[in-house]
Tab-separated table of C-alpha atoms and ligand atoms in Angstrom:
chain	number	residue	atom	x	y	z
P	1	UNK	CA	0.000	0.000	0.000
P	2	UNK	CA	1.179	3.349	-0.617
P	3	UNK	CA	1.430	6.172	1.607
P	4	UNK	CA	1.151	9.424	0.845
P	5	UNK	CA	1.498	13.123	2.659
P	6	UNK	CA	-0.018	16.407	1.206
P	7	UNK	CA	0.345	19.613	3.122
P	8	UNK	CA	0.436	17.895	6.551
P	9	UNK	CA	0.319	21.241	9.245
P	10	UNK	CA	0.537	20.467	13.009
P	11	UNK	CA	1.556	22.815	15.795
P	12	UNK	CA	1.522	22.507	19.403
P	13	UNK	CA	0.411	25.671	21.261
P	14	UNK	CA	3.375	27.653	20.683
P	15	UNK	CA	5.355	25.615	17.959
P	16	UNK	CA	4.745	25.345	14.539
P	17	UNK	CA	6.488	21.774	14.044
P	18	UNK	CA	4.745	20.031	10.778
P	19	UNK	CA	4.356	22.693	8.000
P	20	UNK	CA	2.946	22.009	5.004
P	21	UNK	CA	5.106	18.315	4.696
P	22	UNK	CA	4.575	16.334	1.487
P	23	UNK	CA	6.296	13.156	0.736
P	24	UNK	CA	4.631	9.748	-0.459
P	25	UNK	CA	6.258	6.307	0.446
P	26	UNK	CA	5.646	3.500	-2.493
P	27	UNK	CA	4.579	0.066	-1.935
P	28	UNK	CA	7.002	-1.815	-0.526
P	29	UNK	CA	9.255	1.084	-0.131
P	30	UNK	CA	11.636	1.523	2.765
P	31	UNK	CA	12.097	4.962	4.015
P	32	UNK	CA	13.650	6.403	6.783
P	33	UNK	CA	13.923	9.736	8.151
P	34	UNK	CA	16.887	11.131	9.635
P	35	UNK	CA	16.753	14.599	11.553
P	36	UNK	CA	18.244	16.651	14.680
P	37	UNK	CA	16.151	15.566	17.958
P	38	UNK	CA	13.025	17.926	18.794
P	39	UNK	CA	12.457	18.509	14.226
P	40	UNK	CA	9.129	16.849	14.393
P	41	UNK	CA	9.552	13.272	13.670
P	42	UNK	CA	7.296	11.861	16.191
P	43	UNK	CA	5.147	14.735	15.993
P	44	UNK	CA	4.953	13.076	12.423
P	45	UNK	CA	4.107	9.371	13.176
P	46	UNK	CA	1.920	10.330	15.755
P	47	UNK	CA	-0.083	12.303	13.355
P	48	UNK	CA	-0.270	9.301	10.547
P	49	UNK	CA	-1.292	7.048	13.804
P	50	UNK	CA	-4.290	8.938	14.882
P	51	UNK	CA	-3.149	9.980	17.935
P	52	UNK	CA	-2.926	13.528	17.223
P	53	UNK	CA	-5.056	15.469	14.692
P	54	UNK	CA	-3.854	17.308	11.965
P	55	UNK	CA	-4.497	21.108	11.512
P	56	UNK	CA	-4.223	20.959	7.916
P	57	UNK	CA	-3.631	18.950	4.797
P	58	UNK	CA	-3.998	15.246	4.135
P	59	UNK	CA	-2.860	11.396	4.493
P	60	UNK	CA	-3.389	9.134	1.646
P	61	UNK	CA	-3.527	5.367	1.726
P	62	UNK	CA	-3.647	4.176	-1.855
P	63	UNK	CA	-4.945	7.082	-3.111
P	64	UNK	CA	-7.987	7.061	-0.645
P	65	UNK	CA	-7.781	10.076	2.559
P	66	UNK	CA	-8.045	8.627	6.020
P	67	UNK	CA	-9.109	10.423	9.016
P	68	UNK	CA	-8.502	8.775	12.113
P	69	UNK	CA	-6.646	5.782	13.450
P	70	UNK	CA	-5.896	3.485	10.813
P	71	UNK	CA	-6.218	-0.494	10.567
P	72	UNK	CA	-3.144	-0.807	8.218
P	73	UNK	CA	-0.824	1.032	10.009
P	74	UNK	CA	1.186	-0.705	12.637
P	75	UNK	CA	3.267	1.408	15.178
P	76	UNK	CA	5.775	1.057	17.024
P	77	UNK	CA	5.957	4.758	19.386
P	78	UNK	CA	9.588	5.441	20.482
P	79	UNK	CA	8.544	4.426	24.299
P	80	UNK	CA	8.121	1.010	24.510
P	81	UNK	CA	4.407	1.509	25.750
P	82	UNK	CA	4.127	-2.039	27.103
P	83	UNK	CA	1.256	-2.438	29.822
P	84	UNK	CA	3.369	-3.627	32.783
P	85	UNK	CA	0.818	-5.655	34.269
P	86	UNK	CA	0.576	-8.250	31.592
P	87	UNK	CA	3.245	-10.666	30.739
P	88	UNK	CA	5.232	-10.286	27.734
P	89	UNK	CA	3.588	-12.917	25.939
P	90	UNK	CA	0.600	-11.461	27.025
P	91	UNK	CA	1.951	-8.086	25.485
P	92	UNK	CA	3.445	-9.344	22.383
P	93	UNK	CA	0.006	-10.854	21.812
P	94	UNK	CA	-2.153	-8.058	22.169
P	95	UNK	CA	-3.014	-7.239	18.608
P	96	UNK	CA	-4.243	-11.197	18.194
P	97	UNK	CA	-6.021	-10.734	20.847
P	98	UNK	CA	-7.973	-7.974	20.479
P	99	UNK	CA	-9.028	-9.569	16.856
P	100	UNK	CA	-10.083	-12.801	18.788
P	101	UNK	CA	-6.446	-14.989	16.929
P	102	UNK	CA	-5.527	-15.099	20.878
P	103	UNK	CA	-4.083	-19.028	19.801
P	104	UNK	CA	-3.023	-17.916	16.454
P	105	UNK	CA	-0.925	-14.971	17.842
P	106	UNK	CA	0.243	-17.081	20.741
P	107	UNK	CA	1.537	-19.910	18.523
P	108	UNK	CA	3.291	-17.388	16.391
P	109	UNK	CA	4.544	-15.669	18.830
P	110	UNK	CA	6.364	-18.783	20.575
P	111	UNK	CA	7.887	-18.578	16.974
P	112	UNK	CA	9.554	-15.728	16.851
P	113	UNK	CA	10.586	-14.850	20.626
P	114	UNK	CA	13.825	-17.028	19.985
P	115	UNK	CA	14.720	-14.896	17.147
P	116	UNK	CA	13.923	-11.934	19.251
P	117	UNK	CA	16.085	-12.427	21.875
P	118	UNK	CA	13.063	-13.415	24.496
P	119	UNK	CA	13.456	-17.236	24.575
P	120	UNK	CA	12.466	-18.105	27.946
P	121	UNK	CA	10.753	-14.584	28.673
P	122	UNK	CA	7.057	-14.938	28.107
P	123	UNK	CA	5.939	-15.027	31.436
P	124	UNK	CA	8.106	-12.207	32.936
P	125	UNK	CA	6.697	-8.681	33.403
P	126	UNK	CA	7.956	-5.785	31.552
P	127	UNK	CA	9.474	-4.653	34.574
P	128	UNK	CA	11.734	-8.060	35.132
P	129	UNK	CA	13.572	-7.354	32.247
P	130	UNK	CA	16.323	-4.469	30.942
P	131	UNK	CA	15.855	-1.510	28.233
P	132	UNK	CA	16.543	-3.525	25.360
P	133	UNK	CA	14.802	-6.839	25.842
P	134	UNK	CA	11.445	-4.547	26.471
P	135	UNK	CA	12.278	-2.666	23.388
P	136	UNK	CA	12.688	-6.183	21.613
P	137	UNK	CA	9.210	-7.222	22.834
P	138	UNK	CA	7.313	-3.727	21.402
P	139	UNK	CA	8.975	-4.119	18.177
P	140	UNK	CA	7.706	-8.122	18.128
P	141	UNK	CA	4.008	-6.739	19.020
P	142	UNK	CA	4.522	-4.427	16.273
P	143	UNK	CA	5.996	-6.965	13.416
P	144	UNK	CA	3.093	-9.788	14.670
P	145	UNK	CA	0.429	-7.280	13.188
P	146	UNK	CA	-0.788	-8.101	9.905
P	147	UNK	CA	-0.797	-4.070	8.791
P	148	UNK	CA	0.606	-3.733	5.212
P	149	UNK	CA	2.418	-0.318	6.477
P	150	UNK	CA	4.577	-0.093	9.821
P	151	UNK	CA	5.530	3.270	11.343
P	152	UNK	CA	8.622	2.698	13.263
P	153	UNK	CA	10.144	5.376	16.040
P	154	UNK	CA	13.691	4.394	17.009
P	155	UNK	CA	12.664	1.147	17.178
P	156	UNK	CA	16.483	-0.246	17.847
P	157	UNK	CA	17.341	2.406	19.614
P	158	UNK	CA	18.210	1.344	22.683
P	159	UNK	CA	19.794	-2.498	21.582
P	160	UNK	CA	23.401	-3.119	21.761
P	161	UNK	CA	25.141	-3.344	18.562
P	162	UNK	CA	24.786	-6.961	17.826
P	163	UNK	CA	21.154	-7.440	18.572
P	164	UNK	CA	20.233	-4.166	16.625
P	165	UNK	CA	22.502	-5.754	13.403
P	166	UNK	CA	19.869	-8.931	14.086
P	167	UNK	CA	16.676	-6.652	14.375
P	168	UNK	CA	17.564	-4.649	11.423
P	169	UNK	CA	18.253	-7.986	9.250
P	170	UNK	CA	15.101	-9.315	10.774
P	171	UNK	CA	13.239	-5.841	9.136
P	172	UNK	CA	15.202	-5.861	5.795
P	173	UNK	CA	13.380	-9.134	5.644
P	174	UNK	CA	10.039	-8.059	6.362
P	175	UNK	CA	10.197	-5.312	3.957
P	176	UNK	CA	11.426	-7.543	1.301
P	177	UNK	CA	9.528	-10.362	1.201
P	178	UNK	CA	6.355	-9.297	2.436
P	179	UNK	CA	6.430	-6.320	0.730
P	180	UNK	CA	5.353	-4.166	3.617
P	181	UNK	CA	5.382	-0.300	3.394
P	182	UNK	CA	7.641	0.929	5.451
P	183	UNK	CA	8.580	4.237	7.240
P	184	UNK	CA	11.341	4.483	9.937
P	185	UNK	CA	12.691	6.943	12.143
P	186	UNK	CA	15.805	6.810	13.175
P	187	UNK	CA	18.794	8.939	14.671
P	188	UNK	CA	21.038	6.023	13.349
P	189	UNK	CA	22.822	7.085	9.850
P	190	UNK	CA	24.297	3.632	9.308
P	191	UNK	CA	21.090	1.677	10.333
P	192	UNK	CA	19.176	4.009	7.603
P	193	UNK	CA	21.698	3.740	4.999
P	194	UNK	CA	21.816	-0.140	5.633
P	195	UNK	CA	17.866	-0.293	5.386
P	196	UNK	CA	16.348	2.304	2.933
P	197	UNK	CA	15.483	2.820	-0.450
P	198	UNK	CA	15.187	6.425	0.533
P	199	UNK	CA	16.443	8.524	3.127
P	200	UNK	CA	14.641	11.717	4.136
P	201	UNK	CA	16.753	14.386	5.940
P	202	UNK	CA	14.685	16.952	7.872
P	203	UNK	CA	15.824	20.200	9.401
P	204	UNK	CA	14.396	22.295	11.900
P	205	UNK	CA	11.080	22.405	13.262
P	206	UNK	CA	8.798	23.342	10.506
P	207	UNK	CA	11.204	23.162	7.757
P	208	UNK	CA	10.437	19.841	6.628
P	209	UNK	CA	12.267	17.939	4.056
P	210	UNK	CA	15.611	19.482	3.488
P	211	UNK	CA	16.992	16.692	1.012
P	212	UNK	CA	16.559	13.356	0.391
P	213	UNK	CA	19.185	10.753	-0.714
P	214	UNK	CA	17.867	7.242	-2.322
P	215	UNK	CA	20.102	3.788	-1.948
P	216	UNK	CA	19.376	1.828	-5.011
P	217	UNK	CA	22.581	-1.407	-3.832
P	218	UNK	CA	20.442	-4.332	-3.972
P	219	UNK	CA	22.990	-6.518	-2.568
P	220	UNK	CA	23.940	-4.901	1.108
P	221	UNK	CA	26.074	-6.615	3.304
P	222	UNK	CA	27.925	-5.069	6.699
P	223	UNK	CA	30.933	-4.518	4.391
P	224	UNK	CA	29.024	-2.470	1.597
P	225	UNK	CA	27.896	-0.785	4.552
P	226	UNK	CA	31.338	-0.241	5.674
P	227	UNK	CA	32.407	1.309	2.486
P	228	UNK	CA	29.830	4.042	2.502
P	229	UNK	CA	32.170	6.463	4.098
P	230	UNK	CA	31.262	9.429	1.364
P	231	UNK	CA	27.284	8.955	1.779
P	232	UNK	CA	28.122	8.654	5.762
P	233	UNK	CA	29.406	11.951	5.565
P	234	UNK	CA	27.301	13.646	3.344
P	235	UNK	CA	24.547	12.983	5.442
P	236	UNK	CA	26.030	14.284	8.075
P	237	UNK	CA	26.686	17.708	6.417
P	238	UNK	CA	23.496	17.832	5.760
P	239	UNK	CA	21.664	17.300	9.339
P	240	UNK	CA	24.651	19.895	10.822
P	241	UNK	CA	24.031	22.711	8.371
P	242	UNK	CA	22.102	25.187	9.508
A	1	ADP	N1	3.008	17.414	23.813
A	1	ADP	C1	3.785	18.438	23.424
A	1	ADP	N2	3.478	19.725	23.747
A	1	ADP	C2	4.238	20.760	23.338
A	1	ADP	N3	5.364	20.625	22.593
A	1	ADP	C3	5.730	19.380	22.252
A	1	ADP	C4	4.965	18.223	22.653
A	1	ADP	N4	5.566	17.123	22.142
A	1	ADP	C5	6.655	17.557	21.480
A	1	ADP	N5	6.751	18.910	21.548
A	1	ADP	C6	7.780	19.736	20.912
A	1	ADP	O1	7.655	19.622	19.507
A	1	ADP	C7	8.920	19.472	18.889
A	1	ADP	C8	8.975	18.177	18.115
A	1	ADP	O2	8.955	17.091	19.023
A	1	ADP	P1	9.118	15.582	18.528
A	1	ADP	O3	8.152	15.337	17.435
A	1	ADP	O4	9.049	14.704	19.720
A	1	ADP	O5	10.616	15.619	17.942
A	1	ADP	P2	11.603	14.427	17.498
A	1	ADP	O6	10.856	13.140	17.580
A	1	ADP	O7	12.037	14.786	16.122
A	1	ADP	O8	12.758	14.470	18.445
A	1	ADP	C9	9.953	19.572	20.007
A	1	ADP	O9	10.433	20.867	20.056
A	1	ADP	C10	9.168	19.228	21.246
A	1	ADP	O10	9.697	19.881	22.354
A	2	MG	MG1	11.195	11.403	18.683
């Protein structure tokens, strides 16, 4: 499904943050956004979520404006948001649940939490277990949802180097053989070069867009990676100008 922006406005009382921000995002296309902390980006998702209204322009799903929260949009909000009193089966299972798969979304759940790092986990509490391994269990939640279009916040934020290389394979996966729309923010330059078909650089609050750079290697590997010193530092130059 594709995803498109027109003229999105949002401002909180005194800040003008979203203004006037077009972009589209193709089926099956992997974009991230890059930008300086406090530009807007979860301003952003939170606005193609539903969870805050927009004060002007539209969002686009195939062509077709939605108001509201969303069915195909699966989102992962840069704070783990998991509800401390359930387990984290319980958790990861949530979105099976609440469409009445509880079994179904258990028994693929068990799948995955190996993967995820959480073998052995699914009856702790959120609380029983560190940064990361909660921030592994929203992003499983997230990927066990059977949306066609995932809105990711810093997803791998807070995982230790090894474990976010395994996450982000885990995604590259999702978005290429599933085809699933995808739209990441990250404060990672590596983990968006490594992942995206496009890369969207914003600026300050309310500037939007200020250049975009698209990845078209079909073959990435950690050394390919490695060797993309001058589009490393380009990117840079770009999110320190002023
Ligand atoms: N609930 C809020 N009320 C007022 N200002 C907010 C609120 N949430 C965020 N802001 C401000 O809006 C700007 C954008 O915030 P945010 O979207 O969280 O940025 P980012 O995710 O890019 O770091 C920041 O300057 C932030 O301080
Ligand atoms: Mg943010």
């Amino acid at each position: 499904m594709k995803l498109s922006v027109n003229d999105l406005n949002f401002s909180y009382a005194d800040k003008n943050v979203l203004k006037d921000l077009s972009f589209a995002v193709e089926e099956g296309e992997f974009v991230s956004i890059l930008g300086p902390s406090g530009c807007g980006k979860s301003t952003l998702l939170n606005v193609l979520a539903g969870i805050l209204r927009p004060q002007g322009g539209r969002i686009l799903i195939d062509g077709i404006a939605v108001n509201g929260m969303y069915s195909q949009f699966a989102y992962m909000p840069q704070n783990d948001l998991l509800f401390p009193w359930r387990t984290i089966l319980d958790n990861v299972c949530l979105y099976g649940e609440i469409h009445h798969q509880k079994e179904e979304a258990r028994r693929r759940a068990q799948e995955q939490m190996d993967r995820f790092g959480l073998a052995g986990c699914g009856d702790k509490y959120p609380g029983e277990l560190s940064g990361g391994m909660r921030q592994r269990a929203a992003f499983l939640r997230t990927a066990l949802c059977d949306a066609q279009i995932y809105l990711l916040d810093e997803p791998f934020g807070a995982l230790d180097v090894i474990t976010r290389g395994d996450m982000q394979d885990w995604l590259r996966e999702l978005c290429g053989n599933l085809k699933k729309t995808i739209l990441l923010v990250t404060h990672d330059t590596d983990e968006a070069i490594y992942l995206s078909d496009r890369i969207l650089i914003f600026g300050a609050p309310g500037e939007g867009i200020r250049r975009e750079f698209t990845v078209t290697e079909q073959n990435r590997t950690r050394e390919w990676l490695y060797e993309q010193g001058a589009l490393r530092a380009e990117i840079y130059r770009v999110i320190k100008a002023q």
